[in-house]
Structure formats: C-alpha cells, structure tokens
CSV table of C-alpha atoms in Angstrom, one decimal:
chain,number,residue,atom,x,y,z
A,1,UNK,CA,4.0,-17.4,-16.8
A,2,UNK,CA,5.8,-18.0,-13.4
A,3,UNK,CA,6.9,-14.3,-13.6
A,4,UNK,CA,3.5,-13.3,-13.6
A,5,UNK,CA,2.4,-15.9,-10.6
A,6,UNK,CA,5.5,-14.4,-8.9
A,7,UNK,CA,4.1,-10.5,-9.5
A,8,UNK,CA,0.6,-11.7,-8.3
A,9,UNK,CA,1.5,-13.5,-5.2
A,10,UNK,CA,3.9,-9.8,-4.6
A,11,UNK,CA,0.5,-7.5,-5.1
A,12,UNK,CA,-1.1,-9.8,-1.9
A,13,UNK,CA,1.0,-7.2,0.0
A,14,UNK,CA,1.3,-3.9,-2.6
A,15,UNK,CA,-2.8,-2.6,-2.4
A,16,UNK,CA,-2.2,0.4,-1.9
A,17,UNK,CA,-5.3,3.2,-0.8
A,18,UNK,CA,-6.7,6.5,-2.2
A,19,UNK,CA,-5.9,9.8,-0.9
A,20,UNK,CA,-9.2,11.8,0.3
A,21,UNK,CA,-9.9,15.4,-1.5
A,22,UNK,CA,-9.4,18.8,0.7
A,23,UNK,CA,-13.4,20.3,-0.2
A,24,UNK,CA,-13.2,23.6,-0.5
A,25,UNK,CA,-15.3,24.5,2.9
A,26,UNK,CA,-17.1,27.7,3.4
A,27,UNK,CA,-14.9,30.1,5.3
A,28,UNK,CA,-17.9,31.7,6.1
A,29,UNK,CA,-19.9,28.6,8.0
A,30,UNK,CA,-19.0,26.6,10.8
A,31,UNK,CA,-15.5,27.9,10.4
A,32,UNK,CA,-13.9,26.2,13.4
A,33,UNK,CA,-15.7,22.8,12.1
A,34,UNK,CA,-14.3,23.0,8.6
A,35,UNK,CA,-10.4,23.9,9.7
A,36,UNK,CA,-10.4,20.6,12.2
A,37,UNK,CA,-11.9,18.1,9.1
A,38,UNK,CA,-9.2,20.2,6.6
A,39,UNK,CA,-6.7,19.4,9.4
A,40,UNK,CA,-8.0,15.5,9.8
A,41,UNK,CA,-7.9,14.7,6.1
A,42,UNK,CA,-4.5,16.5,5.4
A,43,UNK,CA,-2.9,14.3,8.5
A,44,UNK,CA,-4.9,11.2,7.1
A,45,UNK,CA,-2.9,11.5,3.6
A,46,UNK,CA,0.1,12.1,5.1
A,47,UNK,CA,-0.7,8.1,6.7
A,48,UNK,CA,-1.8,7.2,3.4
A,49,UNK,CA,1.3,8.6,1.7
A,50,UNK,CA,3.3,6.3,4.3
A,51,UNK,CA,1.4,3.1,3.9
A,52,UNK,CA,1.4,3.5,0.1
A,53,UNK,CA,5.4,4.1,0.3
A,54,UNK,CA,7.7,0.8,0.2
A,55,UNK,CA,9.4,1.1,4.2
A,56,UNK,CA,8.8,-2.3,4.4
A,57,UNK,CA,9.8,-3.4,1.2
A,58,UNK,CA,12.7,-1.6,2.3
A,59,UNK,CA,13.5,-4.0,4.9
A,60,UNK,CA,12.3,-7.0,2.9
A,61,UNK,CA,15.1,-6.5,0.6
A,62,UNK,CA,17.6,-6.4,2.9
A,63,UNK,CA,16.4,-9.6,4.4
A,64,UNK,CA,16.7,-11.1,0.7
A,65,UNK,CA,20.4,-10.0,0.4
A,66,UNK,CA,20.7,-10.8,4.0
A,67,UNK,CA,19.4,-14.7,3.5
A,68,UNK,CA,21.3,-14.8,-0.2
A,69,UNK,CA,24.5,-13.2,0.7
A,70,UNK,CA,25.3,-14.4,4.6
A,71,UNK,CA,23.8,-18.0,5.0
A,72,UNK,CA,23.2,-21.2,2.7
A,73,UNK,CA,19.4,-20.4,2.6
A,74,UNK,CA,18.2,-22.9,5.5
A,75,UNK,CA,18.9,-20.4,8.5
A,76,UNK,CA,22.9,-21.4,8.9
A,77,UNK,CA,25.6,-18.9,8.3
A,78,UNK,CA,27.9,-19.5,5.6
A,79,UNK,CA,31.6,-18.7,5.5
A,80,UNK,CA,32.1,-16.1,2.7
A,81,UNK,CA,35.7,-15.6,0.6
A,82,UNK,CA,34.5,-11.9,-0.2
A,83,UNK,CA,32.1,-9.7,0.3
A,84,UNK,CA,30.5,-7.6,-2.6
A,85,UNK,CA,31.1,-4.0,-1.5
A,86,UNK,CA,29.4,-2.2,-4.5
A,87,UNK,CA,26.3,-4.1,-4.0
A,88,UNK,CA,26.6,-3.6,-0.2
A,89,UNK,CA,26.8,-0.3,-0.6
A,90,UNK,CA,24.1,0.2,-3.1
A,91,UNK,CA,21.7,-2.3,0.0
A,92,UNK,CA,22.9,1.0,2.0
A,93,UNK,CA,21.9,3.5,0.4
A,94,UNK,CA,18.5,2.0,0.3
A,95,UNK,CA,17.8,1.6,3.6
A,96,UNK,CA,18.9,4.9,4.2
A,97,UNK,CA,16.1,6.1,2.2
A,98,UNK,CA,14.1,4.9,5.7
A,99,UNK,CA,15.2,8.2,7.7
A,100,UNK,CA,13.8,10.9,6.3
A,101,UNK,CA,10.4,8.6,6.0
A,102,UNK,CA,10.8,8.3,9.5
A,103,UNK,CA,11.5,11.7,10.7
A,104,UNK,CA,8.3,12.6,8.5
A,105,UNK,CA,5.8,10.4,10.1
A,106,UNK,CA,7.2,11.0,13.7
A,107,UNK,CA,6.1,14.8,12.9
A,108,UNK,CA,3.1,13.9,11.7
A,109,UNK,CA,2.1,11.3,14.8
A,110,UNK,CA,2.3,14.7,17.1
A,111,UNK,CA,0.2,16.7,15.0
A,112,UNK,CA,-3.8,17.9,15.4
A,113,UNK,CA,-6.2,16.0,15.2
A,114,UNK,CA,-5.0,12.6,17.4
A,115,UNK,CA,-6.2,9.3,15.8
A,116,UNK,CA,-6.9,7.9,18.6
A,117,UNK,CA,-5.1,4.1,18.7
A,118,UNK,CA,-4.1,4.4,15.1
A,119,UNK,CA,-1.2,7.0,16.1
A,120,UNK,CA,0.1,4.8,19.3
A,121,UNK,CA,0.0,1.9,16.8
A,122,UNK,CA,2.1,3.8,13.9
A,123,UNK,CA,4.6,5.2,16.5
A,124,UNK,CA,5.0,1.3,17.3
A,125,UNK,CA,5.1,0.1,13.5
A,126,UNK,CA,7.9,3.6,13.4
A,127,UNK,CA,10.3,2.1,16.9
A,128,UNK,CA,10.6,-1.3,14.9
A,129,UNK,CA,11.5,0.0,11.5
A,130,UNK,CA,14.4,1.9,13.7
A,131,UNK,CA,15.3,-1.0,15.4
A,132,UNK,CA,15.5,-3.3,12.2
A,133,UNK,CA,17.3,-0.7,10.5
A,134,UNK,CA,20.1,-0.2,13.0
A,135,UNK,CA,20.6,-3.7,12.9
A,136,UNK,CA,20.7,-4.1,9.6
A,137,UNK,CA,23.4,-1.0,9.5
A,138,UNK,CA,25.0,-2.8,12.5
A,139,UNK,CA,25.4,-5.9,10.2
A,140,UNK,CA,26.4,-3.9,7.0
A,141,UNK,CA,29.7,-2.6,8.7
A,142,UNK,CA,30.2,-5.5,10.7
A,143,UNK,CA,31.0,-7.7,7.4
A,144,UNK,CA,32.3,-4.2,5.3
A,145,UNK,CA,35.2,-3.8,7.4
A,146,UNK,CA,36.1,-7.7,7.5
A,147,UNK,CA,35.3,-8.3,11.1
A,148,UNK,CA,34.4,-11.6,10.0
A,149,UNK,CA,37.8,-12.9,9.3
A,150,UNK,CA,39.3,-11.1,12.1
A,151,UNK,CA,36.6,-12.4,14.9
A,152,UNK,CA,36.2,-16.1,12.9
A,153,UNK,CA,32.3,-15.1,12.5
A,154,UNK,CA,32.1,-14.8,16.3
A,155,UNK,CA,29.8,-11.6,16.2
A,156,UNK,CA,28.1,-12.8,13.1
A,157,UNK,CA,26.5,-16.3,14.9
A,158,UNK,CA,25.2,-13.2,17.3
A,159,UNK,CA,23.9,-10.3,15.0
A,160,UNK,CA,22.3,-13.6,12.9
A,161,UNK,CA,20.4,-14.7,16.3
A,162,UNK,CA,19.5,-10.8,16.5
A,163,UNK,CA,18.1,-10.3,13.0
A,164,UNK,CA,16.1,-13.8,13.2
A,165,UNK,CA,14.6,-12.0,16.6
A,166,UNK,CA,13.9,-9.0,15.0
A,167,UNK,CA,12.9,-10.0,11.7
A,168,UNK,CA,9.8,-12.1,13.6
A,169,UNK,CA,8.7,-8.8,15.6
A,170,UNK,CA,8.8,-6.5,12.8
A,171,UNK,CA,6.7,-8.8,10.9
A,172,UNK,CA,4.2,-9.0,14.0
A,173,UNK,CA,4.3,-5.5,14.4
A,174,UNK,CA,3.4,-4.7,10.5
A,175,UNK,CA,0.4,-7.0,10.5
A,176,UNK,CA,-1.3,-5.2,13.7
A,177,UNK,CA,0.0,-1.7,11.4
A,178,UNK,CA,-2.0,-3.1,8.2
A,179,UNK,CA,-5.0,-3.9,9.8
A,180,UNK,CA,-5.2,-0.6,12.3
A,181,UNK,CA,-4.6,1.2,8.9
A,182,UNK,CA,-6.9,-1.0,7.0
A,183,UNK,CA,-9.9,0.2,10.1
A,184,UNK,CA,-8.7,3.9,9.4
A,185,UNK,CA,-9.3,4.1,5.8
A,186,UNK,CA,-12.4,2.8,6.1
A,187,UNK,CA,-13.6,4.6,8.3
A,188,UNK,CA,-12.3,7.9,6.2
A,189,UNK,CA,-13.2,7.2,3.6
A,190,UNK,CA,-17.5,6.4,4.5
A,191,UNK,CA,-16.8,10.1,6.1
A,192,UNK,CA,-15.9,11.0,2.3
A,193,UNK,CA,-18.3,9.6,1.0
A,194,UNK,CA,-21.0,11.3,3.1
A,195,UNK,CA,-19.5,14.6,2.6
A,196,UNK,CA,-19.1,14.3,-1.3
A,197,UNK,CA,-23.2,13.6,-1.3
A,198,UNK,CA,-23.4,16.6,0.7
A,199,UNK,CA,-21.3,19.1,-1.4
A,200,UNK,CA,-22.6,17.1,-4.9
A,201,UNK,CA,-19.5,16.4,-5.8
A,202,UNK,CA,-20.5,13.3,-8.0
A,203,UNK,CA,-17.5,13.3,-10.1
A,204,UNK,CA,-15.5,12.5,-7.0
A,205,UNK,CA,-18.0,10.4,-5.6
A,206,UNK,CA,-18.3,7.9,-8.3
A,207,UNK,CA,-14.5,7.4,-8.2
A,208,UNK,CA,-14.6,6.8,-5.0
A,209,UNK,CA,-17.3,4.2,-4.7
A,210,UNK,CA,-16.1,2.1,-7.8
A,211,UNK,CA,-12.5,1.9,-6.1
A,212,UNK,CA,-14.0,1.1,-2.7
A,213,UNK,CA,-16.3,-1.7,-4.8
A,214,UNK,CA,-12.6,-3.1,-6.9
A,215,UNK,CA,-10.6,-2.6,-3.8
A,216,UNK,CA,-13.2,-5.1,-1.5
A,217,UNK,CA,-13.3,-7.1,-4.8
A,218,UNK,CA,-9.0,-7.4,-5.1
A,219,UNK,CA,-8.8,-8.0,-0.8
A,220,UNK,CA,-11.0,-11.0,-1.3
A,221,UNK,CA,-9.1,-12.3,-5.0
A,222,UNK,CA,-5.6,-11.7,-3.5
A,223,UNK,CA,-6.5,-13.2,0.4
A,224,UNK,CA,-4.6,-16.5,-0.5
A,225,UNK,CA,-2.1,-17.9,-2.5
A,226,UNK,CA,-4.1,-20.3,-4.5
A,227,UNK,CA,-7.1,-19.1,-6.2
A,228,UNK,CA,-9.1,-21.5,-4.3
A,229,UNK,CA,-12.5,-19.4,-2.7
A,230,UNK,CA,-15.6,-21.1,-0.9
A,231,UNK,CA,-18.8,-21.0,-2.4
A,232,UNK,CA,-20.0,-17.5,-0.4
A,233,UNK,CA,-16.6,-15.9,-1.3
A,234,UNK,CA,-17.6,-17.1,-5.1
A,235,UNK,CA,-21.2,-15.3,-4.5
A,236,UNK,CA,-19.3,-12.4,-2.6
A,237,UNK,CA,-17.2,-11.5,-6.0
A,238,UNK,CA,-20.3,-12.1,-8.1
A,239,UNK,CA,-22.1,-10.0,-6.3
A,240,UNK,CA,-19.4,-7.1,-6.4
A,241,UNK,CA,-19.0,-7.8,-10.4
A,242,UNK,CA,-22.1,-6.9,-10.3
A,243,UNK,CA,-21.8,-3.4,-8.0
A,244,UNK,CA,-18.5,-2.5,-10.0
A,245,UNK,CA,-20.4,-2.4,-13.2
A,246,UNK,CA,-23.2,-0.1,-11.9
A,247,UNK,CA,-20.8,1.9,-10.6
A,248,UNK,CA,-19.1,2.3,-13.5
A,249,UNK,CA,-21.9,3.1,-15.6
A,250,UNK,CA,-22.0,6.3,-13.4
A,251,UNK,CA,-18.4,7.0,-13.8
A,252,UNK,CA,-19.4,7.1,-17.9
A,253,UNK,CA,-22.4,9.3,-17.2
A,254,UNK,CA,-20.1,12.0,-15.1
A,255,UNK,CA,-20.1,15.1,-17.5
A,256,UNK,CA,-17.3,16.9,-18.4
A,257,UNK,CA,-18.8,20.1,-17.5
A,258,UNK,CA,-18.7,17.8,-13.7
A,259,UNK,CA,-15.4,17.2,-14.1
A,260,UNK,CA,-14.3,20.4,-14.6
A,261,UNK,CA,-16.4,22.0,-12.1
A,262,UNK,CA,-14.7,19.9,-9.6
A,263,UNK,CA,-11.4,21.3,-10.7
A,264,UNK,CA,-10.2,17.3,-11.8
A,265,UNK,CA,-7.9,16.8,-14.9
A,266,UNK,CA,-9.9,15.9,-17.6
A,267,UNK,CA,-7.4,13.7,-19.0
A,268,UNK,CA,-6.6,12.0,-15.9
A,269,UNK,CA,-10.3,11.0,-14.9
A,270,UNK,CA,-10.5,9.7,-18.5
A,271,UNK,CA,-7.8,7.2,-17.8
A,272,UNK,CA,-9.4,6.2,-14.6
A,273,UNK,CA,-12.3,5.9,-16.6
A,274,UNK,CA,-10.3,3.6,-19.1
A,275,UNK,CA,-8.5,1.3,-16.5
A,276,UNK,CA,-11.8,1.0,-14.3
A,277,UNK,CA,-13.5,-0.4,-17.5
A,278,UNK,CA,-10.3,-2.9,-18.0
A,279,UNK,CA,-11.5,-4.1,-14.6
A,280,UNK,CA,-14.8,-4.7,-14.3
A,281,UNK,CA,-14.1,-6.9,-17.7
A,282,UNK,CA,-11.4,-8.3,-16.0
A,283,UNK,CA,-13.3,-9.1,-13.1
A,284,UNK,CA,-16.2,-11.3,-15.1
A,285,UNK,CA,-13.4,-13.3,-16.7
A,286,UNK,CA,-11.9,-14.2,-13.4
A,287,UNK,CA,-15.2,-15.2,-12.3
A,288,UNK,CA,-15.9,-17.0,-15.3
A,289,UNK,CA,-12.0,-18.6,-15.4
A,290,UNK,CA,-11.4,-22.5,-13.6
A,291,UNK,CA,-9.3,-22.7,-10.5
A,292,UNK,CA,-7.0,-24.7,-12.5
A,293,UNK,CA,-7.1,-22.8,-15.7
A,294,UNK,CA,-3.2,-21.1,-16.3
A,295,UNK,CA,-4.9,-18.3,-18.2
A,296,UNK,CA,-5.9,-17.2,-14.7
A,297,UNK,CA,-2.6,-15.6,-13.2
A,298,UNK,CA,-2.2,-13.4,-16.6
A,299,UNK,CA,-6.1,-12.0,-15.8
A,300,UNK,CA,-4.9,-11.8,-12.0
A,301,UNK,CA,-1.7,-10.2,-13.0
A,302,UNK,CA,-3.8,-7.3,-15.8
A,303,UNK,CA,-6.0,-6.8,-12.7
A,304,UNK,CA,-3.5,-5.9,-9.9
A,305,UNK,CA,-1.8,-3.3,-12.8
A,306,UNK,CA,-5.0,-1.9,-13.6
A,307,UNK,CA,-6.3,-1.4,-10.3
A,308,UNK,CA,-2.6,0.2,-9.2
A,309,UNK,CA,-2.5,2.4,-12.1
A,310,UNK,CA,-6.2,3.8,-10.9
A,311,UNK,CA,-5.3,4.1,-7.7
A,312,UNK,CA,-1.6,6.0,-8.6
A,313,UNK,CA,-3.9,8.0,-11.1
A,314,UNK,CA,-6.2,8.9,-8.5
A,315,UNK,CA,-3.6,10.2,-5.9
A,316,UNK,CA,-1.7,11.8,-8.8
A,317,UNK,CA,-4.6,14.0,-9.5
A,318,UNK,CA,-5.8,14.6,-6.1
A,319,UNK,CA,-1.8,15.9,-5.3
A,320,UNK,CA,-2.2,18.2,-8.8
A,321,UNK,CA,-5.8,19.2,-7.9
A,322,UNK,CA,-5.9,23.1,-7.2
A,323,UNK,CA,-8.1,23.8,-4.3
C-alpha cells in the first residue's frame, strides 16, 4: 500500500499530454495556410515530446543521490570514507542523457512558426537545465577525483551552497515552464478540435475530447497530496464522470470502417478504447470512495496507469500513423 501512495503522490508531477495529428491538407487549397499549421503542429510535438520526456526527473535524481550520498539528510555535509564510483558513474551517464535533449529543443526554439512567450520561456526552462547540469558535473569530478580529502571538504561547503542556490531556481523556473506549457496545449489542442469537426475526422475527435474530459478530471484528483476536495471540486469531478462517460459512449460507436479511414491502428484505438473504459469506472468509484477509505490510493494508483497507458498509446499511434 505505501508503494502505491508513493507512485500516486509521483504521477502529481508525471501527466503527461497528447501529441496533435498532421491532417492531410489539400495541396490544392489555401496552400500557403495549410504548410504554416503543418509547420505549427510539427513544432508543437516536438514541445510535447520534451515535456513528456523525464529532463527534470533527470535532475531530480541527481538531487536524490546528491542529498543521500553527500550530507546527513538535514542540509549538512557529511564526511564520507569512500565514494561509490560505479554508482557515480552510472548518476553520469544519466545526466548526460540531458545534451542531446538540449541541443534538440534549442533547434527547435529557432524554428517557424514563433510561439510567442512560450519559446522565450522554454529557452529559460533550457539555460537552467545547463546550469544545473554543469554543476552537478562540476560536483561529480569534484568528489571522483578525491578533492575532498585533499582540500578537507573546503570546495564541497561551496559547490553545496551552489547546488542549494540552484536547485531553488530551477525549481522556480520549471513551475512558470509547466504552466506556460500547460496554456499552450490548451490552446492547441481547442484548435484540434475545431479542425477535426471540420475534416470529420470523428474517430480522432472522440479520442481527443474523452482525454481532454480524464485529463481535467486527473489535474483536479492529483492537485494535492491528500485526497481532501471542497464541495464544488466534488461537484466539478461528478460532473466530468458524467462528460467522460458520454464521451466514451462515442468512442464505442466509432466504426471500424472510421477507424481505418482515418489511417489509425485498429488494434491500438481498441486498447484506448479498453483503458478509457477502465477509467471512467474508475472514476465513479473514486467518487463513490471515503476520504479516509485505504482502498482509495490502489483506485488512484489503476487510474494514473490507465490514463498514462492511453495517453503513451495515443502518441504511439499518432508517431506510426502514415499520413
């Protein structure tokens, strides 16, 4: 049970968001129109892809093994008769994974169309990643090649007044990153919508609408550590129980003939079909479930998987999707 409150309390900061489907436009109308929204939606994925990706995971495990390895786990250093070197060079490699991630998004920042805000704020979000990162490299060789005995922890009372610094901004500077991002997608994603209507494409309209319905739904479930809402946020998630389950009832009446026609995996919109049903009954037994019930974090827990494996489903098919 505490492994599951421990993997709910980690989806708070995991949701992850949908990719949004390349149409196939009309080379033949408005030309000039279609190759800019082509061009906004491929750049809008690519931020997708790189909010969906773990960069700051990335740095929060390095904090961990920072905290566990380096200081006594109330904010003092610690003096240390050896260090780990395999597992210090495994907390390497990982962070190294950052640059490539990095050199990615800094291409895609400069490319057509500009997002206007969103791409000064990402190029932000980008500078402190580096900066964490070179500190956390800094601190890596500073201990792997035994400075620490030879200096008497002299530079390490620095470097730990550095990370504490930097650590704070970078945490600062993700929140204003999530909720720019969190203003992007939805804004996207109601110019989807309006274009699936448009082009009939109700097989990937449906999806769309039930995840926009389960991701509002999950924002409000997982906004606090306690599952402790006020009466309107009760009515709020009633009232989305309630959408979810219409909307899924149109998901079940998509026909395959739809489905095909749209050029979606069969198979796959099937198994978004399954894990969206999983969640709308999901969804009424959380509602139904006491505050203090235990039961509640394994329902919390199903949720969060289900609604992650719709989402990875989703983007999965959308990536395989031929155009």
């Amino acid at each position: 049970m505490e492994k599951k409150k421990v993997q709910y309390a980690i989806f708070v900061f995991s949701i992850i968001a949908i990719f949004l489907a390349i149409l196939g436009y009309s080379v033949r109308r408005k030309l000039l129109e279609e190759k800019q929204i082509k061009a906004e939606i491929e750049k809008y994925n690519k931020y997708v892809a790189f909010y969906n990706k773990e960069s700051f995971a990335i740095l929060g495990d390095f904090r961990s093994y920072y905290v566990d390895t380096f200081t006594d786990g109330k904010g003092k250093l610690k003096k240390l008769k050896r260090v780990d070197l395999l597992k210090l060079n495994t907390v390497r490699q990982r962070l190294n994974l950052l640059d490539e991630v990095i050199s990615k998004m800094e291409t895609t920042i400069s490319e057509k169309p500009e997002f206007k805000n969103t791409d000064n704020y990402v190029a932000e979000y980008l500078e402190i990643i580096k900066e964490e990162k070179r500190l956390d490299t800094e601190i890596l060789n500073y201990y792997e090649s035994g400075m620490y005995k030879e200096d008497n922890y002299g530079s390490a009372i620095f470097l730990h007044s550095k990370f504490l610094n930097v650590s704070k901004k970078s945490n600062e500077k993700y929140g204003i990153y999530v909720e720019v991002m969190k203003t992007l997608i939805k804004s996207q994603k109601e110019k989807e919508i309006e274009r699936l209507r448009k082009k009939s494409r109700k097989a990937a309209m449906h999806m769309v609408l039930f995840i926009n319905d389960t991701e509002e739904f999950s924002q409000i479930l997982f906004s606090r550590k306690q599952v402790d809402f006020t009466k309107m946020e009760v009515l709020k998630l009633k009232d989305l129980v309630s959408e979810m389950k219409k909307k899924y009832k149109n998901l079940e009446m998509v026909s395959d003939r739809q489905i095909k026609k749209e050029k979606y995996s069969l198979e796959s919109y099937n198994k978004i079909r399954s894990y969206s049903k999983e969640i709308v009954n999901l969804s009424e037994k959380i509602i139904e479930s006491k505050k203090d019930d235990e039961d509640i974090y394994v329902l919390l827990y199903e949720f969060s998987e289900n609604y992650k494996k719709i989402i990875i489903e989703y983007n999965k098919m959308l990536e395989s999707k031929k155009q």
